[in-house]
Amino acid sequence: MFERTYRDLRKTSQALIERIEALEGRSSISLEVPSAPKTQFMKKSLPKKESRLSEEKLAGTWFNRLGIFAIMLAVVFFLKWSFDNHIIGELGRIVIGIFIGIGFLGAGELFQHKKFLRYGQGFTGGGIAILYFSIFSAFAFYELISQSVAFLLMILITTVASLLAIRNDSVAVGILGLVGGFATPFLLNNSSSNQIALLSYVSILNLGVIGVAFYKKWSLFNYLSFFFTYLTYALSHFALRDPAAIWPFIFLSFYFLTYLGVTLGRNVRLSEKANGADLILILANAGVYFLFSLNFINRYFSDIKGYWPVVLGIVYLLLGHWIYRYHEKDKTLALTFLGIAAGFITLALPLQITSSWLSVAWTIEAAILILLSFKMDEIRVRYAGYLVLCLALLRLSKEPFYDAHSVLTPWNFLNNTTLAYLFVLGIIGVLLAFFYRLTKTPEDNSHFFGLTILFNLLIVYFFTREITAYYDYQTFSHHAQENYSYFAYQSASNTAISLFWGIHATTLVILGFWRRIKEIRWFGLGYLSVVILKVFFVDLSSLSTPYRILSFVVLGVILLGVSWLYQRYKYQILGEVSHEPKE
């Protein structure tokens, strides 16, 4: 008994040992497989995987779309062929088209339910298109239904397309429904019958599209609806506008506020940072609304049309300030609103001011923006101020310095242009004083010197033109007098310019010594070099002898005076450093 038990245990243990050895052998085989071939195998598999993906996209997606399109064309050709050969009646053709469209919708739902999403979306999109075409044909070609019935049926198709897009999470089907919804009034020629009904329909459609975009987070729908909304308004405005109607302006304002709310809702309420497309939408909404609304204001309130962009500028200024203060995470959005506000105010000035005072107003705006950039610590605001300042100087440079038809008087050149130049120079001078005190960084320091150079160049340009204009006027006013020739006036003009340039350059050198600012002193020396070249190469050959003597005497005195300054303060210069930013 004992021996038998022993033999059984021995057989069992031997079987277990053999089994363990077999298992260990299998494990060792798997462990001995080198990793390199496995990696190599996977590397070789990647191109095959990409190839399969591209093949699937070509055959599985694009062939599906082309196949649906081919069947749609077949439906169109069938309806035309049956019409030409009188095989099927008009009602029968429409019924067949509707049944095919509904069948496509059913097939699309079936395939998407079985997880063939792309394949099913092709059928759904084709069904929506066939239904649109069938209803359009019933109204436009066969006159089987009235305009109102066709309109309601197309609205129903648009609603079905939107619901299917939401249910199946299909952007393509939603876009098809959106385009069909905006195209419906024009397909049914409804755009030429009632403008208020058309704009009301677009308003309701807009709210639905924006609701879908908000629910599904499809921002593309906002951009598409914006484009089609204002396109519809533009077509109806130019074709159907009523000179006595205010309703189009009310609808336009509603569209403007709608898309302004879309921006604030997405980027402020949901704390989403604005992307490039959002910023384009904000700018386009402001620009399109301003152009169309200004047309309305100009027709009925032309006397105060310049105040309308001011109102819009204030709206954007308040919104920009609110976003900047309470939503600091998205400074770009706040600066976009503030930039639009500055743009509207800049545009308002030429609409209301037509004289040389426009340059003064723009210079004031530029100074406000530049000073505001220090408060906000935002360099982009300062660059906007520079842009407005350049616009002001460009406008100022086109102003005439005298009226050729007026009578010469001692006050002849104390005109609006002269006063405008003096005001602009005064504003820039005050701005430079604040700029000097608020300078904190090396970049601010370079901006200060750039503005200083611009200020002095403006002084040179202003007084040079003033002197030239004065002597030109004298020349043409006394051309009949024989005792004073044209050459004498031109000599006097060139001499006066040289004297002013020399005195101005010397003043800058002295100012550089006084304030111990090396950059201004160097600018004065360069300016003085230009005066030397003018005197030696222009005045020497073009001036009469008395003016030539005066020009060289003054230049000699100036050069000796500047040389004495450098000899007197040479040790101060050697130990001087350039203007440092203030702490």
Coordinates of C-alpha atoms in Angstrom, one line a residue:
M1 CA 0.0 0.0 0.0
F2 CA 2.7 2.3 1.0
E3 CA 4.8 1.4 -2.0
R4 CA 1.9 2.1 -4.4
T5 CA 1.3 5.5 -2.8
Y6 CA 5.0 6.3 -3.1
R7 CA 5.1 5.3 -6.8
D8 CA 2.0 7.5 -7.5
L9 CA 3.6 10.5 -5.8
R10 CA 6.8 9.9 -7.7
K11 CA 5.0 9.8 -11.0
T12 CA 3.0 13.0 -10.1
S13 CA 6.1 14.9 -9.1
Q14 CA 7.9 13.8 -12.2
A15 CA 5.0 15.0 -14.4
L16 CA 5.1 18.3 -12.5
I17 CA 8.8 18.7 -13.0
E18 CA 8.5 18.0 -16.8
R19 CA 5.7 20.5 -17.0
I20 CA 7.7 23.2 -15.2
E21 CA 10.7 22.5 -17.5
A22 CA 8.4 22.8 -20.5
L23 CA 7.0 26.1 -19.2
E24 CA 10.5 27.4 -18.4
G25 CA 11.6 26.5 -21.9
R26 CA 8.8 28.5 -23.5
S27 CA 9.6 31.4 -21.3
S28 CA 13.2 31.3 -22.2
I29 CA 12.4 31.2 -25.8
S30 CA 10.3 34.4 -25.5
L31 CA 12.9 36.1 -23.5
E32 CA 15.6 35.3 -25.9
V33 CA 13.9 37.1 -28.7
P34 CA 16.0 40.2 -29.4
S35 CA 14.4 43.6 -29.2
A36 CA 16.1 44.9 -32.3
P37 CA 14.2 42.8 -34.8
K38 CA 10.9 43.8 -33.0
T39 CA 11.8 47.5 -33.3
Q40 CA 12.8 46.9 -36.9
F41 CA 9.5 45.2 -37.6
M42 CA 7.6 48.0 -36.1
K43 CA 9.6 50.6 -38.1
K44 CA 8.8 48.7 -41.3
S45 CA 5.2 48.5 -40.3
L46 CA 4.7 52.2 -40.0
P47 CA 4.9 53.1 -43.7
K48 CA 2.4 50.2 -44.3
K49 CA 0.1 51.7 -41.7
E50 CA 0.3 55.2 -43.2
S51 CA -0.3 53.6 -46.6
R52 CA -3.4 51.9 -45.3
L53 CA -4.6 55.2 -43.7
S54 CA -4.2 57.1 -47.0
E55 CA -5.8 54.3 -48.9
E56 CA -8.7 54.2 -46.5
K57 CA -9.1 58.0 -46.8
L58 CA -9.1 57.8 -50.6
A59 CA -11.3 54.7 -51.1
G60 CA -13.4 55.0 -47.9
T61 CA -14.1 58.7 -47.7
W62 CA -13.6 60.4 -51.1
F63 CA -15.1 57.5 -53.1
N64 CA -18.1 57.7 -50.8
R65 CA -18.5 61.5 -51.5
L66 CA -18.0 61.1 -55.2
G67 CA -20.4 58.2 -55.3
I68 CA -23.1 60.2 -53.6
F69 CA -22.5 63.1 -55.9
A70 CA -22.8 60.8 -58.9
I71 CA -26.1 59.5 -57.7
M72 CA -27.3 63.1 -57.1
L73 CA -26.4 63.9 -60.7
A74 CA -28.2 60.8 -61.8
V75 CA -31.3 62.0 -60.0
V76 CA -31.1 65.4 -61.7
F77 CA -30.5 63.8 -65.1
F78 CA -33.4 61.4 -64.5
L79 CA -35.8 64.2 -63.7
K80 CA -34.8 66.1 -66.8
W81 CA -34.9 63.1 -69.0
S82 CA -38.4 62.1 -67.8
F83 CA -39.5 65.7 -68.3
D84 CA -38.2 65.8 -71.9
N85 CA -39.8 62.4 -72.8
H86 CA -43.0 62.8 -70.8
I87 CA -42.5 59.5 -69.0
I88 CA -43.3 60.6 -65.5
G89 CA -45.6 63.5 -64.6
E90 CA -44.3 66.6 -62.7
L91 CA -45.7 65.5 -59.4
G92 CA -44.3 62.0 -59.8
R93 CA -40.8 63.4 -60.4
I94 CA -40.9 65.5 -57.3
V95 CA -42.2 62.6 -55.2
I96 CA -39.5 60.3 -56.5
G97 CA -36.8 62.9 -55.6
I98 CA -38.3 63.3 -52.1
F99 CA -38.4 59.6 -51.5
I100 CA -34.8 59.3 -52.7
G101 CA -33.7 62.0 -50.4
I102 CA -35.5 60.5 -47.4
G103 CA -34.0 57.1 -48.4
F104 CA -30.6 58.6 -48.3
L105 CA -31.2 60.1 -44.8
G106 CA -32.4 56.7 -43.6
A107 CA -29.3 55.0 -45.0
G108 CA -27.1 57.6 -43.5
E109 CA -28.6 57.0 -40.1
L110 CA -28.3 53.2 -40.5
F111 CA -24.6 53.3 -41.4
Q112 CA -23.8 55.8 -38.6
H113 CA -25.6 53.7 -36.1
K114 CA -23.4 50.8 -37.2
K115 CA -20.3 53.0 -36.5
F116 CA -19.6 53.7 -40.2
L117 CA -19.6 57.4 -39.5
R118 CA -17.9 58.9 -42.6
Y119 CA -19.8 56.5 -44.9
G120 CA -23.1 57.4 -43.3
Q121 CA -22.4 61.2 -43.3
G122 CA -22.0 61.0 -47.1
F123 CA -25.5 59.6 -47.5
T124 CA -27.0 62.1 -45.0
G125 CA -25.4 65.1 -46.9
G126 CA -26.6 63.7 -50.2
G127 CA -30.1 63.3 -48.9
I128 CA -30.3 66.9 -47.6
A129 CA -29.1 68.2 -51.0
I130 CA -31.6 66.1 -52.9
L131 CA -34.5 67.3 -50.7
Y132 CA -33.4 70.9 -51.2
F133 CA -33.3 70.4 -54.9
S134 CA -36.7 68.6 -55.0
I135 CA -38.5 71.3 -53.2
F136 CA -36.8 74.0 -55.2
S137 CA -37.8 72.2 -58.4
A138 CA -41.4 71.9 -57.3
F139 CA -41.6 75.6 -56.8
A140 CA -39.4 77.1 -59.5
F141 CA -39.7 74.7 -62.4
Y142 CA -43.1 73.1 -62.0
E143 CA -45.0 75.6 -59.8
L144 CA -46.6 72.7 -57.8
I145 CA -46.4 74.6 -54.5
S146 CA -46.6 78.2 -53.5
Q147 CA -43.7 80.3 -52.3
S148 CA -44.8 80.2 -48.7
V149 CA -45.1 76.4 -48.7
A150 CA -41.7 76.0 -50.3
F151 CA -40.2 78.4 -47.8
L152 CA -41.6 76.4 -44.8
L153 CA -40.5 73.1 -46.3
M154 CA -36.9 74.4 -46.8
I155 CA -36.9 75.7 -43.2
L156 CA -38.0 72.2 -42.1
I157 CA -35.1 70.6 -44.2
T158 CA -32.6 73.1 -42.6
T159 CA -33.9 72.2 -39.1
V160 CA -33.6 68.4 -39.8
A161 CA -30.1 68.9 -41.1
S162 CA -29.1 70.8 -38.0
L163 CA -30.7 68.2 -35.7
L164 CA -28.9 65.4 -37.5
A165 CA -25.6 67.2 -37.4
I166 CA -26.0 67.6 -33.6
R167 CA -27.1 64.0 -33.1
N168 CA -24.3 62.5 -35.2
D169 CA -21.7 65.1 -34.3
S170 CA -21.3 65.9 -38.0
V171 CA -19.8 69.3 -38.9
A172 CA -20.2 68.6 -42.7
V173 CA -23.9 68.0 -42.4
G174 CA -24.3 71.1 -40.3
I175 CA -22.5 73.2 -42.8
L176 CA -24.7 71.9 -45.5
G177 CA -27.8 72.8 -43.5
L178 CA -26.3 76.3 -42.8
V179 CA -25.6 77.0 -46.4
G180 CA -29.0 75.7 -47.4
G181 CA -30.7 77.8 -44.8
F182 CA -29.1 81.1 -46.0
A183 CA -29.6 80.1 -49.7
T184 CA -33.3 79.4 -49.3
P185 CA -34.6 83.0 -49.6
F186 CA -32.6 83.5 -52.8
L187 CA -33.5 80.1 -54.3
L188 CA -37.2 81.0 -53.8
N189 CA -36.7 84.6 -55.0
N190 CA -37.9 85.7 -51.6
S191 CA -35.2 88.4 -51.4
S192 CA -37.0 90.6 -53.9
S193 CA -40.4 90.6 -52.2
N194 CA -40.1 91.7 -48.6
Q195 CA -36.8 93.0 -47.1
I196 CA -38.1 93.0 -43.5
A197 CA -39.3 89.4 -43.8
L198 CA -35.9 88.4 -45.2
L199 CA -33.9 90.2 -42.5
S200 CA -36.2 88.7 -39.8
Y201 CA -35.6 85.2 -41.2
V202 CA -31.8 85.7 -41.2
S203 CA -32.0 87.0 -37.6
I204 CA -33.9 83.8 -36.5
L205 CA -31.6 81.6 -38.5
N206 CA -28.6 83.3 -36.9
L207 CA -29.7 82.7 -33.4
G208 CA -30.2 79.0 -34.2
V209 CA -26.8 78.6 -35.9
I210 CA -25.0 80.5 -33.0
G211 CA -26.9 78.2 -30.5
V212 CA -25.6 75.1 -32.3
A213 CA -22.1 76.6 -32.5
F214 CA -22.2 77.3 -28.7
Y215 CA -23.6 73.9 -27.8
K216 CA -21.3 71.8 -30.0
K217 CA -18.3 74.2 -29.7
W218 CA -18.2 74.6 -33.5
S219 CA -16.6 78.0 -33.9
L220 CA -16.5 77.6 -37.6
F221 CA -20.3 78.1 -37.7
N222 CA -19.9 81.6 -36.2
Y223 CA -17.5 82.6 -39.0
L224 CA -19.7 81.1 -41.7
S225 CA -22.9 82.6 -40.4
F226 CA -21.2 86.0 -40.1
F227 CA -20.2 85.9 -43.7
F228 CA -23.6 84.8 -45.0
T229 CA -25.5 87.2 -42.7
Y230 CA -23.7 90.3 -43.9
L231 CA -23.7 89.0 -47.5
T232 CA -27.4 88.7 -47.4
Y233 CA -27.8 92.2 -45.8
A234 CA -25.5 93.7 -48.5
L235 CA -27.5 92.1 -51.4
S236 CA -30.8 93.2 -50.0
H237 CA -29.4 96.7 -49.1
F238 CA -28.1 97.5 -52.6
A239 CA -31.1 96.0 -54.4
L240 CA -34.0 96.8 -52.1
R241 CA -33.1 99.7 -49.9
D242 CA -36.0 102.1 -49.0
P243 CA -34.9 105.7 -48.5
A244 CA -37.5 106.2 -45.7
A245 CA -37.0 102.9 -43.9
I246 CA -35.2 102.6 -40.6
W247 CA -35.8 98.9 -40.2
P248 CA -32.7 97.8 -42.2
F249 CA -30.5 99.8 -39.8
I250 CA -32.2 98.2 -36.8
F251 CA -31.5 94.7 -38.2
L252 CA -28.0 95.7 -39.0
S253 CA -27.4 96.9 -35.4
F254 CA -29.0 93.6 -34.2
Y255 CA -26.5 91.6 -36.3
F256 CA -23.6 93.7 -35.0
L257 CA -24.6 93.2 -31.3
T258 CA -25.2 89.5 -31.9
Y259 CA -21.6 88.9 -33.1
L260 CA -20.2 91.2 -30.5
G261 CA -22.0 89.1 -27.9
V262 CA -20.7 85.9 -29.5
T263 CA -17.1 87.2 -29.0
L264 CA -17.6 88.3 -25.5
G265 CA -19.6 85.1 -24.6
R266 CA -16.8 82.8 -25.9
N267 CA -13.7 84.6 -24.9
V268 CA -14.8 86.3 -21.7
R269 CA -17.6 84.3 -20.1
L270 CA -16.0 81.0 -20.9
S271 CA -12.5 82.3 -20.3
E272 CA -11.2 81.2 -23.7
K273 CA -8.3 83.0 -25.2
A274 CA -9.1 84.7 -28.5
N275 CA -7.4 83.1 -31.5
G276 CA -6.5 84.7 -34.9
A277 CA -9.9 83.8 -36.4
D278 CA -11.7 85.4 -33.4
L279 CA -9.7 88.6 -33.7
I280 CA -10.5 88.8 -37.5
L281 CA -14.2 88.3 -36.7
I282 CA -14.1 91.2 -34.1
L283 CA -12.4 93.5 -36.6
A284 CA -14.6 92.5 -39.5
N285 CA -17.8 92.9 -37.4
A286 CA -16.7 96.5 -36.4
G287 CA -15.6 97.4 -39.9
V288 CA -18.6 96.1 -41.8
Y289 CA -21.1 97.6 -39.4
F290 CA -19.4 100.9 -39.5
L291 CA -19.4 101.1 -43.3
F292 CA -23.1 100.2 -43.7
S293 CA -24.3 102.3 -40.7
L294 CA -22.3 105.3 -41.8
N295 CA -24.1 105.1 -45.1
F296 CA -27.4 105.4 -43.2
I297 CA -26.1 108.2 -40.9
N298 CA -24.7 110.1 -43.9
R299 CA -28.1 110.1 -45.7
Y300 CA -30.2 111.3 -42.7
F301 CA -27.8 113.0 -40.3
S302 CA -24.9 114.2 -42.4
D303 CA -24.3 117.2 -40.2
I304 CA -23.2 115.0 -37.3
K305 CA -21.8 112.0 -39.1
G306 CA -18.4 112.6 -37.4
Y307 CA -20.0 111.9 -34.0
W308 CA -21.1 108.4 -35.0
P309 CA -17.6 106.8 -35.1
V310 CA -17.0 108.6 -31.8
V311 CA -20.0 106.8 -30.3
L312 CA -18.7 103.4 -31.6
G313 CA -15.2 104.3 -30.3
I314 CA -16.6 104.9 -26.8
V315 CA -18.4 101.6 -26.8
Y316 CA -15.3 99.7 -27.8
L317 CA -13.2 101.8 -25.4
L318 CA -15.4 100.8 -22.4
L319 CA -15.5 97.2 -23.4
G320 CA -11.7 97.1 -23.9
H321 CA -11.2 98.7 -20.5
W322 CA -13.5 96.2 -18.9
I323 CA -11.8 93.3 -20.4
Y324 CA -8.3 94.6 -19.6
R325 CA -9.2 95.2 -16.0
Y326 CA -11.3 92.2 -15.1
H327 CA -9.9 89.6 -17.6
E328 CA -6.2 90.0 -17.5
K329 CA -5.5 86.6 -19.0
D330 CA -6.4 87.8 -22.5
K331 CA -4.6 91.1 -23.1
T332 CA -4.7 90.6 -26.8
L333 CA -8.5 90.7 -26.8
A334 CA -8.5 93.9 -24.7
L335 CA -5.9 95.6 -26.9
T336 CA -7.9 94.6 -30.0
F337 CA -11.0 96.4 -28.6
L338 CA -8.9 99.4 -27.5
G339 CA -7.3 99.5 -31.0
I340 CA -10.7 99.5 -32.7
A341 CA -11.7 102.4 -30.4
A342 CA -8.7 104.4 -31.4
G343 CA -9.4 103.6 -35.0
F344 CA -12.9 104.9 -34.8
I345 CA -11.9 108.1 -33.1
T346 CA -9.1 108.5 -35.7
L347 CA -11.7 108.1 -38.5
A348 CA -14.2 110.5 -36.8
L349 CA -11.8 113.4 -37.0
P350 CA -11.6 113.8 -40.8
L351 CA -15.4 113.3 -41.0
Q352 CA -16.1 116.2 -38.8
I353 CA -12.9 118.4 -39.2
T354 CA -11.8 119.3 -42.7
S355 CA -9.3 122.1 -42.0
S356 CA -5.6 122.0 -40.9
W357 CA -6.8 121.5 -37.3
L358 CA -7.3 117.8 -38.2
S359 CA -3.6 117.3 -37.7
V360 CA -3.7 118.9 -34.3
A361 CA -6.5 116.6 -33.2
W362 CA -4.7 113.5 -34.5
T363 CA -1.5 114.6 -32.7
I364 CA -3.5 114.9 -29.4
E365 CA -4.8 111.4 -29.9
A366 CA -1.3 110.1 -30.6
A367 CA 0.0 111.8 -27.4
I368 CA -2.8 110.2 -25.4
L369 CA -2.0 106.7 -26.8
I370 CA 1.7 107.1 -26.1
L371 CA 1.2 108.3 -22.6
L372 CA -1.4 105.5 -22.0
S373 CA 1.2 102.9 -23.1
F374 CA 3.3 103.8 -20.0
K375 CA 0.2 103.4 -17.8
M376 CA -0.7 100.1 -19.3
D377 CA 3.0 99.0 -19.7
E378 CA 2.0 97.8 -23.3
I379 CA 4.4 98.7 -26.1
R380 CA 1.8 97.9 -28.8
V381 CA -0.3 100.8 -27.6
R382 CA 2.7 103.1 -28.1
Y383 CA 3.3 101.8 -31.6
A384 CA -0.4 102.7 -32.3
G385 CA 0.3 106.2 -31.1
Y386 CA 3.3 106.5 -33.4
L387 CA 1.1 105.4 -36.3
V388 CA -1.4 108.1 -35.6
L389 CA 1.3 110.6 -35.2
C390 CA 2.8 109.7 -38.6
L391 CA -0.7 110.1 -40.0
A392 CA -1.0 113.6 -38.4
L393 CA 2.4 114.7 -39.8
L394 CA 1.6 113.4 -43.3
R395 CA -1.7 115.3 -43.2
L396 CA 0.0 118.5 -41.9
S397 CA 2.7 118.4 -44.6
K398 CA 0.0 118.8 -47.3
E399 CA -1.3 122.1 -45.9
P400 CA -0.4 125.3 -47.9
F401 CA 1.5 128.0 -46.1
Y402 CA 0.0 131.0 -47.9
D403 CA -2.9 131.9 -50.1
A404 CA -1.6 133.1 -53.4
H405 CA -4.8 135.2 -54.0
S406 CA -4.6 137.2 -50.7
V407 CA -3.1 140.6 -50.2
L408 CA 0.3 140.7 -48.5
T409 CA 0.1 141.9 -44.9
P410 CA 2.4 141.6 -41.9
W411 CA 0.0 138.8 -40.7
N412 CA -0.1 137.0 -44.0
F413 CA 1.8 134.0 -42.7
L414 CA 0.2 133.8 -39.2
N415 CA -2.5 131.6 -40.8
N416 CA -4.2 128.3 -39.8
T417 CA -1.3 126.2 -41.2
T418 CA 1.3 128.1 -39.1
L419 CA -0.8 127.8 -36.0
A420 CA -1.4 124.1 -36.6
Y421 CA 2.4 123.5 -36.9
L422 CA 3.0 125.5 -33.7
F423 CA 0.3 123.5 -31.9
V424 CA 1.7 120.2 -33.1
L425 CA 5.2 121.2 -32.1
G426 CA 3.9 122.2 -28.7
I427 CA 2.1 118.9 -28.2
I428 CA 5.2 116.9 -29.2
G429 CA 7.3 119.1 -26.9
V430 CA 5.1 118.5 -23.9
L431 CA 5.0 114.8 -24.8
L432 CA 8.8 114.7 -24.9
A433 CA 8.9 116.3 -21.4
F434 CA 6.7 113.5 -20.0
F435 CA 8.5 110.9 -22.0
Y436 CA 11.8 112.0 -20.5
R437 CA 10.4 111.7 -17.0
L438 CA 8.7 108.3 -17.6
T439 CA 11.6 106.6 -19.4
K440 CA 12.4 103.4 -17.5
T441 CA 14.0 100.9 -20.0
P442 CA 16.7 101.2 -22.7
E443 CA 13.9 100.6 -25.2
D444 CA 12.1 103.6 -23.8
N445 CA 15.3 105.5 -24.0
S446 CA 15.7 104.8 -27.7
H447 CA 12.1 105.9 -28.3
F448 CA 12.8 109.1 -26.5
F449 CA 15.7 110.0 -28.8
G450 CA 13.8 108.9 -31.8
L451 CA 11.0 111.3 -30.9
T452 CA 13.5 114.0 -30.2
I453 CA 14.9 113.7 -33.7
L454 CA 11.4 113.7 -35.2
F455 CA 10.6 116.9 -33.2
N456 CA 13.7 118.7 -34.5
L457 CA 13.2 117.5 -38.1
L458 CA 9.7 118.9 -37.9
I459 CA 11.0 122.2 -36.7
V460 CA 13.5 122.3 -39.6
Y461 CA 10.8 121.4 -42.1
F462 CA 8.3 124.0 -40.7
F463 CA 10.6 127.0 -40.7
T464 CA 12.3 126.0 -44.0
R465 CA 8.9 125.9 -45.7
E466 CA 7.8 129.1 -44.0
I467 CA 10.8 131.0 -45.1
T468 CA 10.6 129.6 -48.6
A469 CA 6.9 130.4 -48.8
Y470 CA 7.4 134.0 -47.6
Y471 CA 10.1 134.8 -50.2
D472 CA 8.2 133.0 -53.0
Y473 CA 5.2 135.1 -52.2
Q474 CA 7.4 138.2 -52.2
T475 CA 8.8 137.2 -55.6
F476 CA 5.4 136.8 -57.2
S477 CA 3.9 139.8 -55.5
H478 CA 6.6 142.2 -56.7
H479 CA 7.6 140.6 -60.0
A480 CA 6.7 143.8 -61.8
Q481 CA 9.1 145.9 -59.8
E482 CA 12.4 146.4 -61.5
N483 CA 14.4 147.5 -58.5
Y484 CA 14.3 144.0 -56.8
S485 CA 14.9 141.0 -59.0
Y486 CA 13.9 137.4 -58.6
F487 CA 17.6 136.4 -58.0
A488 CA 17.7 138.8 -55.0
Y489 CA 14.7 137.2 -53.4
Q490 CA 16.1 133.7 -53.9
S491 CA 19.5 134.8 -52.4
A492 CA 17.7 136.2 -49.4
S493 CA 15.7 133.0 -49.0
N494 CA 18.7 130.7 -49.1
T495 CA 20.6 132.9 -46.7
A496 CA 17.7 133.0 -44.2
I497 CA 17.5 129.2 -44.4
S498 CA 21.2 128.8 -43.7
L499 CA 21.1 131.2 -40.8
F500 CA 18.2 129.4 -39.2
W501 CA 19.7 125.9 -39.7
G502 CA 23.0 127.1 -38.2
I503 CA 21.3 128.7 -35.2
H504 CA 19.1 125.6 -34.7
A505 CA 22.1 123.3 -34.8
T506 CA 24.1 125.4 -32.4
T507 CA 21.1 125.4 -30.0
L508 CA 21.0 121.6 -30.0
V509 CA 24.8 121.4 -29.3
I510 CA 24.4 123.8 -26.4
L511 CA 21.3 121.9 -25.1
G512 CA 23.4 118.7 -25.2
F513 CA 26.1 120.3 -23.1
W514 CA 23.5 121.8 -20.7
R515 CA 21.6 118.5 -20.1
R516 CA 24.7 116.4 -20.6
I517 CA 23.0 114.3 -23.2
K518 CA 25.6 113.0 -25.7
E519 CA 23.0 111.8 -28.3
I520 CA 21.4 115.3 -28.7
R521 CA 24.9 116.8 -29.0
W522 CA 25.9 114.4 -31.7
F523 CA 22.7 115.1 -33.6
G524 CA 23.4 118.8 -33.4
L525 CA 26.9 118.2 -34.8
G526 CA 25.6 116.1 -37.7
Y527 CA 23.0 118.8 -38.4
L528 CA 25.8 121.4 -38.3
S529 CA 27.7 119.4 -40.8
V530 CA 24.8 119.6 -43.2
V531 CA 24.8 123.4 -42.8
I532 CA 28.6 123.5 -43.6
L533 CA 28.0 121.5 -46.8
K534 CA 25.1 123.8 -47.8
V535 CA 27.1 126.9 -47.3
F536 CA 30.1 125.7 -49.2
F537 CA 28.4 123.9 -52.1
V538 CA 25.1 125.6 -52.5
D539 CA 25.3 129.2 -51.1
L540 CA 28.8 129.8 -52.6
S541 CA 27.5 129.3 -56.1
S542 CA 23.9 130.6 -55.9
L543 CA 24.0 133.6 -53.6
S544 CA 24.8 137.2 -54.5
T545 CA 28.0 138.6 -53.0
P546 CA 26.4 140.5 -50.0
Y547 CA 24.4 137.4 -48.9
R548 CA 27.4 135.2 -49.5
I549 CA 29.5 137.3 -47.2
L550 CA 26.8 137.2 -44.5
S551 CA 26.4 133.5 -44.8
F552 CA 30.1 132.7 -44.4
V553 CA 30.5 135.2 -41.5
V554 CA 27.6 133.7 -39.5
L555 CA 28.9 130.2 -40.2
G556 CA 32.4 131.1 -39.1
V557 CA 31.1 132.6 -35.8
I558 CA 29.0 129.5 -35.1
L559 CA 31.8 127.1 -35.8
L560 CA 34.2 129.1 -33.6
G561 CA 31.6 129.2 -30.8
V562 CA 31.0 125.4 -31.0
S563 CA 34.8 124.8 -31.0
W564 CA 35.2 126.9 -27.9
L565 CA 32.5 124.9 -26.1
Y566 CA 34.3 121.7 -26.8
Q567 CA 37.7 123.2 -25.7
R568 CA 36.1 124.6 -22.6
Y569 CA 34.3 121.4 -21.5
K570 CA 36.5 118.7 -23.0
Y571 CA 37.2 117.1 -19.6
Q572 CA 33.5 117.0 -18.9
I573 CA 32.9 115.3 -22.3
L574 CA 35.6 112.7 -21.7
G575 CA 34.1 111.7 -18.4
E576 CA 30.5 111.8 -19.5
V577 CA 28.2 108.9 -20.1
S578 CA 25.1 108.9 -22.3
H579 CA 21.7 109.6 -21.0
E580 CA 20.7 106.7 -18.7
P581 CA 17.1 105.5 -18.1
K582 CA 15.5 106.9 -15.0
E583 CA 14.8 104.5 -12.1

